[in-house]
Amino acid sequence: QAVVTQEPSLTVSPGGTVTLTCGSSTGTVTSGHYAYWFQQKPGQAPRTLIYDTSNKNSWTPARFSGSLLGGKAALTLSGAQPEDEAEYYCLLTSGRGVVFGGGTKLTVL
Amino acid sequence: EVQLVESGGGLIQPGGSLRLSCAGSGFTLTSYWMDWVRQAPGKGLVWVARIKSDGTSTSYADSFQGRFTISRDSAKNTLYLQMNSLRAEDTAVYYCASLPPGAWGQGTLVSVSS
């Protein structure tokens, strides 16, 4: 199965913009990977922010958006809030199943 | 309100078996692809298994093929994960999830230790 890579950690200033990426060892990430993005805070279950590359759930704050960027899936946070500090995981689907990335620890500082 | 509630976790000795359950409320499991995902203490999320919405197909991460079995009971609206030959490294919180649309349970802790 593919290895999915994410930045281990990123820092963003309050009100700032940051982009997290999700790459695949098999090559370019496309819409056919149906990329997901999840947010997880300590002691809590993950929460789905983005599905199928760019679709938002009803509970997803408008400041989060998903896209394909430079051959990877991307999660952009515009106007970071202190409550956005969390671990973020991406997920890619392939014909052989599903693979999570290792997670990005996002600090809002 | 959509809810997924896992149960069945606990302390089990190495080599033992355990069956986890995931009950849906406000949510018909048979309408969606359902997944099991686990998270070892202090580690990231790991996909375990998936069952297709019509129940005709299952898939597993290589690490769990042959040891874990995903299934469901439509009448009980419940998803299961049968885990055999458990090892210390299987210690984790196990979540059920539906991807899409993105619903998650709260998780159940499995501890494998003598």
CSV table of C-alpha atoms in Angstrom, one decimal:
chain,number,residue,atom,x,y,z
A,1,GLN,CA,0.0,0.0,0.0
A,2,ALA,CA,1.1,3.6,-0.7
A,3,VAL,CA,2.8,5.8,1.9
A,4,VAL,CA,1.0,9.1,2.5
A,5,THR,CA,3.2,12.0,3.6
A,6,GLN,CA,2.3,15.1,5.6
A,7,GLU,CA,4.4,17.9,7.2
A,8,PRO,CA,5.1,16.7,10.7
A,9,SER,CA,4.4,20.2,12.1
A,10,LEU,CA,3.5,23.7,11.1
A,11,THR,CA,3.0,27.0,12.9
A,12,VAL,CA,0.6,29.7,11.9
A,13,SER,CA,-0.1,33.1,13.5
A,14,PRO,CA,-3.6,34.0,14.7
A,15,GLY,CA,-5.5,35.3,11.7
A,16,GLY,CA,-2.9,33.9,9.3
A,17,THR,CA,-3.1,31.5,6.5
A,18,VAL,CA,-1.5,28.1,6.3
A,19,THR,CA,-1.6,25.2,3.8
A,20,LEU,CA,-1.1,21.6,4.8
A,21,THR,CA,-0.3,19.0,2.1
A,22,CYS,CA,-0.8,15.3,1.6
A,23,GLY,CA,1.3,13.4,-0.9
A,24,SER,CA,1.4,9.9,-2.1
A,25,SER,CA,4.4,7.6,-2.7
A,26,THR,CA,2.7,6.3,-5.8
A,27,GLY,CA,2.8,9.7,-7.6
A,28,THR,CA,0.3,12.5,-8.2
A,29,VAL,CA,-2.7,12.8,-6.0
A,30,THR,CA,-5.8,13.2,-8.1
A,31,SER,CA,-9.6,13.5,-7.5
A,32,GLY,CA,-9.7,9.8,-7.8
A,33,HIS,CA,-8.0,9.5,-4.4
A,34,TYR,CA,-11.1,11.1,-2.8
A,35,ALA,CA,-8.9,12.8,-0.2
A,36,TYR,CA,-10.2,13.4,3.3
A,37,TRP,CA,-9.0,15.8,6.0
A,38,PHE,CA,-9.6,15.2,9.7
A,39,GLN,CA,-9.0,17.3,12.8
A,40,GLN,CA,-8.2,15.7,16.1
A,41,LYS,CA,-7.7,17.5,19.4
A,42,PRO,CA,-6.2,15.7,22.4
A,43,GLY,CA,-8.5,13.2,24.0
A,44,GLN,CA,-11.1,13.5,21.3
A,45,ALA,CA,-12.2,11.4,18.4
A,46,PRO,CA,-11.3,12.7,14.9
A,47,ARG,CA,-13.7,15.0,13.2
A,48,THR,CA,-14.1,15.1,9.4
A,49,LEU,CA,-13.4,18.5,7.9
A,50,ILE,CA,-13.2,17.7,4.2
A,51,TYR,CA,-14.2,14.7,2.0
A,52,ASP,CA,-13.7,14.0,-1.7
A,53,THR,CA,-10.9,16.5,-2.0
A,54,SER,CA,-12.9,19.7,-1.4
A,55,ASN,CA,-16.4,19.0,0.0
A,56,LYS,CA,-17.2,20.3,3.5
A,57,ASN,CA,-19.4,18.8,6.1
A,58,SER,CA,-22.1,21.0,7.7
A,59,TRP,CA,-19.9,21.5,10.8
A,60,THR,CA,-16.8,22.5,8.9
A,61,PRO,CA,-15.9,26.1,9.5
A,62,ALA,CA,-15.8,28.2,6.4
A,63,ARG,CA,-12.1,29.1,7.0
A,64,PHE,CA,-11.1,25.5,6.0
A,65,SER,CA,-10.9,24.5,2.3
A,66,GLY,CA,-9.6,21.5,0.4
A,67,SER,CA,-8.0,21.4,-3.0
A,68,LEU,CA,-5.4,19.7,-5.2
A,69,LEU,CA,-2.1,21.6,-5.3
A,70,GLY,CA,1.1,20.7,-7.0
A,71,GLY,CA,0.3,17.0,-7.2
A,72,LYS,CA,-0.9,16.8,-3.7
A,73,ALA,CA,-4.1,17.2,-1.7
A,74,ALA,CA,-4.1,20.4,0.3
A,75,LEU,CA,-6.0,21.8,3.3
A,76,THR,CA,-5.9,25.6,3.6
A,77,LEU,CA,-6.8,27.4,6.7
A,78,SER,CA,-7.5,31.1,6.2
A,79,GLY,CA,-7.8,33.2,9.3
A,80,ALA,CA,-6.5,30.8,11.9
A,81,GLN,CA,-8.1,30.8,15.3
A,82,PRO,CA,-6.6,29.6,18.5
A,83,GLU,CA,-9.1,26.7,18.6
A,84,ASP,CA,-7.7,25.4,15.3
A,85,GLU,CA,-4.6,24.2,17.1
A,86,ALA,CA,-4.8,20.4,16.7
A,87,GLU,CA,-3.5,17.4,14.8
A,88,TYR,CA,-4.6,17.1,11.2
A,89,TYR,CA,-4.7,13.9,9.3
A,90,CYS,CA,-5.3,13.3,5.6
A,91,LEU,CA,-6.5,10.1,4.1
A,92,LEU,CA,-6.2,8.8,0.5
A,93,THR,CA,-8.3,6.0,-1.1
A,94,SER,CA,-6.9,3.7,-3.7
A,95,GLY,CA,-8.1,0.5,-5.4
A,96,ARG,CA,-6.3,-1.5,-2.6
A,97,GLY,CA,-7.9,0.4,0.3
A,98,VAL,CA,-7.3,3.4,2.4
A,99,VAL,CA,-4.2,5.0,3.9
A,100,PHE,CA,-3.8,7.7,6.4
A,101,GLY,CA,-1.0,10.2,6.5
A,102,GLY,CA,1.2,10.5,9.6
A,103,GLY,CA,-0.5,13.7,10.7
A,104,THR,CA,0.5,17.4,10.9
A,105,LYS,CA,0.6,19.1,14.3
A,106,LEU,CA,-0.6,22.6,13.8
A,107,THR,CA,0.3,25.2,16.3
A,108,VAL,CA,-1.4,28.6,16.3
A,109,LEU,CA,1.0,31.0,17.9
B,1,GLU,CA,-28.8,13.1,15.2
B,2,VAL,CA,-26.2,10.7,13.7
B,3,GLN,CA,-24.4,8.7,16.3
B,4,LEU,CA,-21.9,5.8,16.1
B,5,VAL,CA,-21.2,4.0,19.4
B,6,GLU,CA,-18.5,1.5,19.8
B,7,SER,CA,-18.3,-1.1,22.5
B,8,GLY,CA,-16.5,-4.4,23.3
B,9,GLY,CA,-13.1,-3.1,24.2
B,10,GLY,CA,-11.2,-4.0,27.3
B,11,LEU,CA,-8.2,-5.8,28.7
B,12,ILE,CA,-7.3,-9.1,26.9
B,13,GLN,CA,-4.3,-11.4,27.1
B,14,PRO,CA,-1.9,-11.9,24.2
B,15,GLY,CA,-3.2,-14.5,21.8
B,16,GLY,CA,-6.8,-13.8,22.8
B,17,SER,CA,-9.8,-12.8,20.7
B,18,LEU,CA,-12.2,-9.9,21.0
B,19,ARG,CA,-15.2,-8.6,19.0
B,20,LEU,CA,-15.9,-4.9,18.8
B,21,SER,CA,-19.3,-3.6,18.0
B,22,CYS,CA,-20.4,-0.3,16.5
B,23,ALA,CA,-24.1,0.6,16.8
B,24,GLY,CA,-25.6,3.3,14.6
B,25,SER,CA,-28.5,5.6,15.7
B,26,GLY,CA,-30.0,8.2,13.4
B,27,PHE,CA,-27.8,6.5,10.8
B,28,THR,CA,-28.4,3.4,8.7
B,29,LEU,CA,-25.1,1.6,8.4
B,30,THR,CA,-26.1,-0.4,5.4
B,31,SER,CA,-26.4,2.9,3.4
B,32,TYR,CA,-22.7,3.7,3.7
B,33,TRP,CA,-19.3,2.2,3.4
B,34,MET,CA,-18.1,1.6,7.0
B,35,ASP,CA,-14.5,1.5,8.3
B,36,TRP,CA,-12.6,0.6,11.4
B,37,VAL,CA,-9.6,2.8,12.3
B,38,ARG,CA,-7.3,2.5,15.2
B,39,GLN,CA,-4.9,4.7,17.1
B,40,ALA,CA,-2.2,3.4,19.4
B,41,PRO,CA,-1.4,5.6,22.4
B,42,GLY,CA,0.4,8.8,21.3
B,43,LYS,CA,0.4,7.6,17.6
B,44,GLY,CA,-1.4,8.5,14.4
B,45,LEU,CA,-4.5,7.1,12.8
B,46,VAL,CA,-4.3,3.7,11.1
B,47,TRP,CA,-6.9,2.3,8.7
B,48,VAL,CA,-7.9,-1.3,9.6
B,49,ALA,CA,-10.7,-2.4,7.4
B,50,ARG,CA,-13.7,-1.4,5.2
B,51,ILE,CA,-17.0,-3.0,4.3
B,52,LYS,CA,-19.0,-1.9,1.2
B,53,SER,CA,-22.4,-0.4,1.7
B,54,ASP,CA,-24.2,-3.5,0.3
B,55,GLY,CA,-22.0,-5.8,2.3
B,56,THR,CA,-20.7,-7.6,-0.8
B,57,SER,CA,-17.0,-6.6,-0.4
B,58,THR,CA,-14.5,-6.1,2.4
B,59,SER,CA,-10.9,-4.9,2.3
B,60,TYR,CA,-8.1,-4.8,4.9
B,61,ALA,CA,-4.8,-3.1,5.5
B,62,ASP,CA,-2.0,-5.6,4.9
B,63,SER,CA,-1.1,-5.7,8.6
B,64,PHE,CA,-4.6,-7.1,9.6
B,65,GLN,CA,-5.5,-9.4,6.7
B,66,GLY,CA,-6.2,-12.8,8.0
B,67,ARG,CA,-6.4,-11.8,11.7
B,68,PHE,CA,-9.2,-9.3,11.7
B,69,THR,CA,-12.6,-9.6,10.1
B,70,ILE,CA,-15.1,-6.8,9.5
B,71,SER,CA,-18.8,-7.7,9.3
B,72,ARG,CA,-22.2,-6.2,10.0
B,73,ASP,CA,-25.7,-7.1,11.0
B,74,SER,CA,-28.3,-5.1,9.0
B,75,ALA,CA,-31.1,-6.1,11.4
B,76,LYS,CA,-29.2,-4.7,14.4
B,77,ASN,CA,-27.7,-1.8,12.4
B,78,THR,CA,-24.4,-2.8,13.9
B,79,LEU,CA,-20.9,-3.1,12.6
B,80,TYR,CA,-18.4,-5.6,14.0
B,81,LEU,CA,-14.7,-6.2,14.1
B,82,GLN,CA,-13.5,-9.6,15.1
B,83,MET,CA,-9.9,-9.6,16.2
B,84,ASN,CA,-8.0,-12.8,16.7
B,85,SER,CA,-4.4,-13.6,17.8
B,86,LEU,CA,-4.1,-10.3,19.5
B,87,ARG,CA,-0.7,-8.9,20.3
B,88,ALA,CA,0.6,-6.2,22.6
B,89,GLU,CA,1.0,-3.9,19.6
B,90,ASP,CA,-2.7,-4.1,18.9
B,91,THR,CA,-3.3,-2.0,22.0
B,92,ALA,CA,-5.1,1.1,20.7
B,93,VAL,CA,-8.4,3.0,20.6
B,94,TYR,CA,-10.5,1.5,17.9
B,95,TYR,CA,-12.9,3.8,16.0
B,96,CYS,CA,-15.7,3.0,13.6
B,97,ALA,CA,-16.3,5.6,10.9
B,98,SER,CA,-18.3,6.1,7.8
B,99,LEU,CA,-16.2,7.7,5.1
B,100,PRO,CA,-18.1,9.3,3.4
B,101,PRO,CA,-20.0,11.1,4.9
B,102,GLY,CA,-17.5,11.4,7.7
B,103,ALA,CA,-19.2,10.3,10.9
B,104,TRP,CA,-17.0,8.9,13.7
B,105,GLY,CA,-17.7,7.0,16.9
B,106,GLN,CA,-16.1,8.0,20.2
B,107,GLY,CA,-13.8,4.9,20.2
B,108,THR,CA,-13.3,1.9,22.4
B,109,LEU,CA,-10.0,1.1,24.0
B,110,VAL,CA,-8.4,-2.3,23.6
B,111,SER,CA,-5.5,-3.2,25.8
B,112,VAL,CA,-3.5,-6.4,25.1
B,113,SER,CA,-1.4,-7.4,28.1
B,114,SER,CA,-0.6,-10.3,30.3
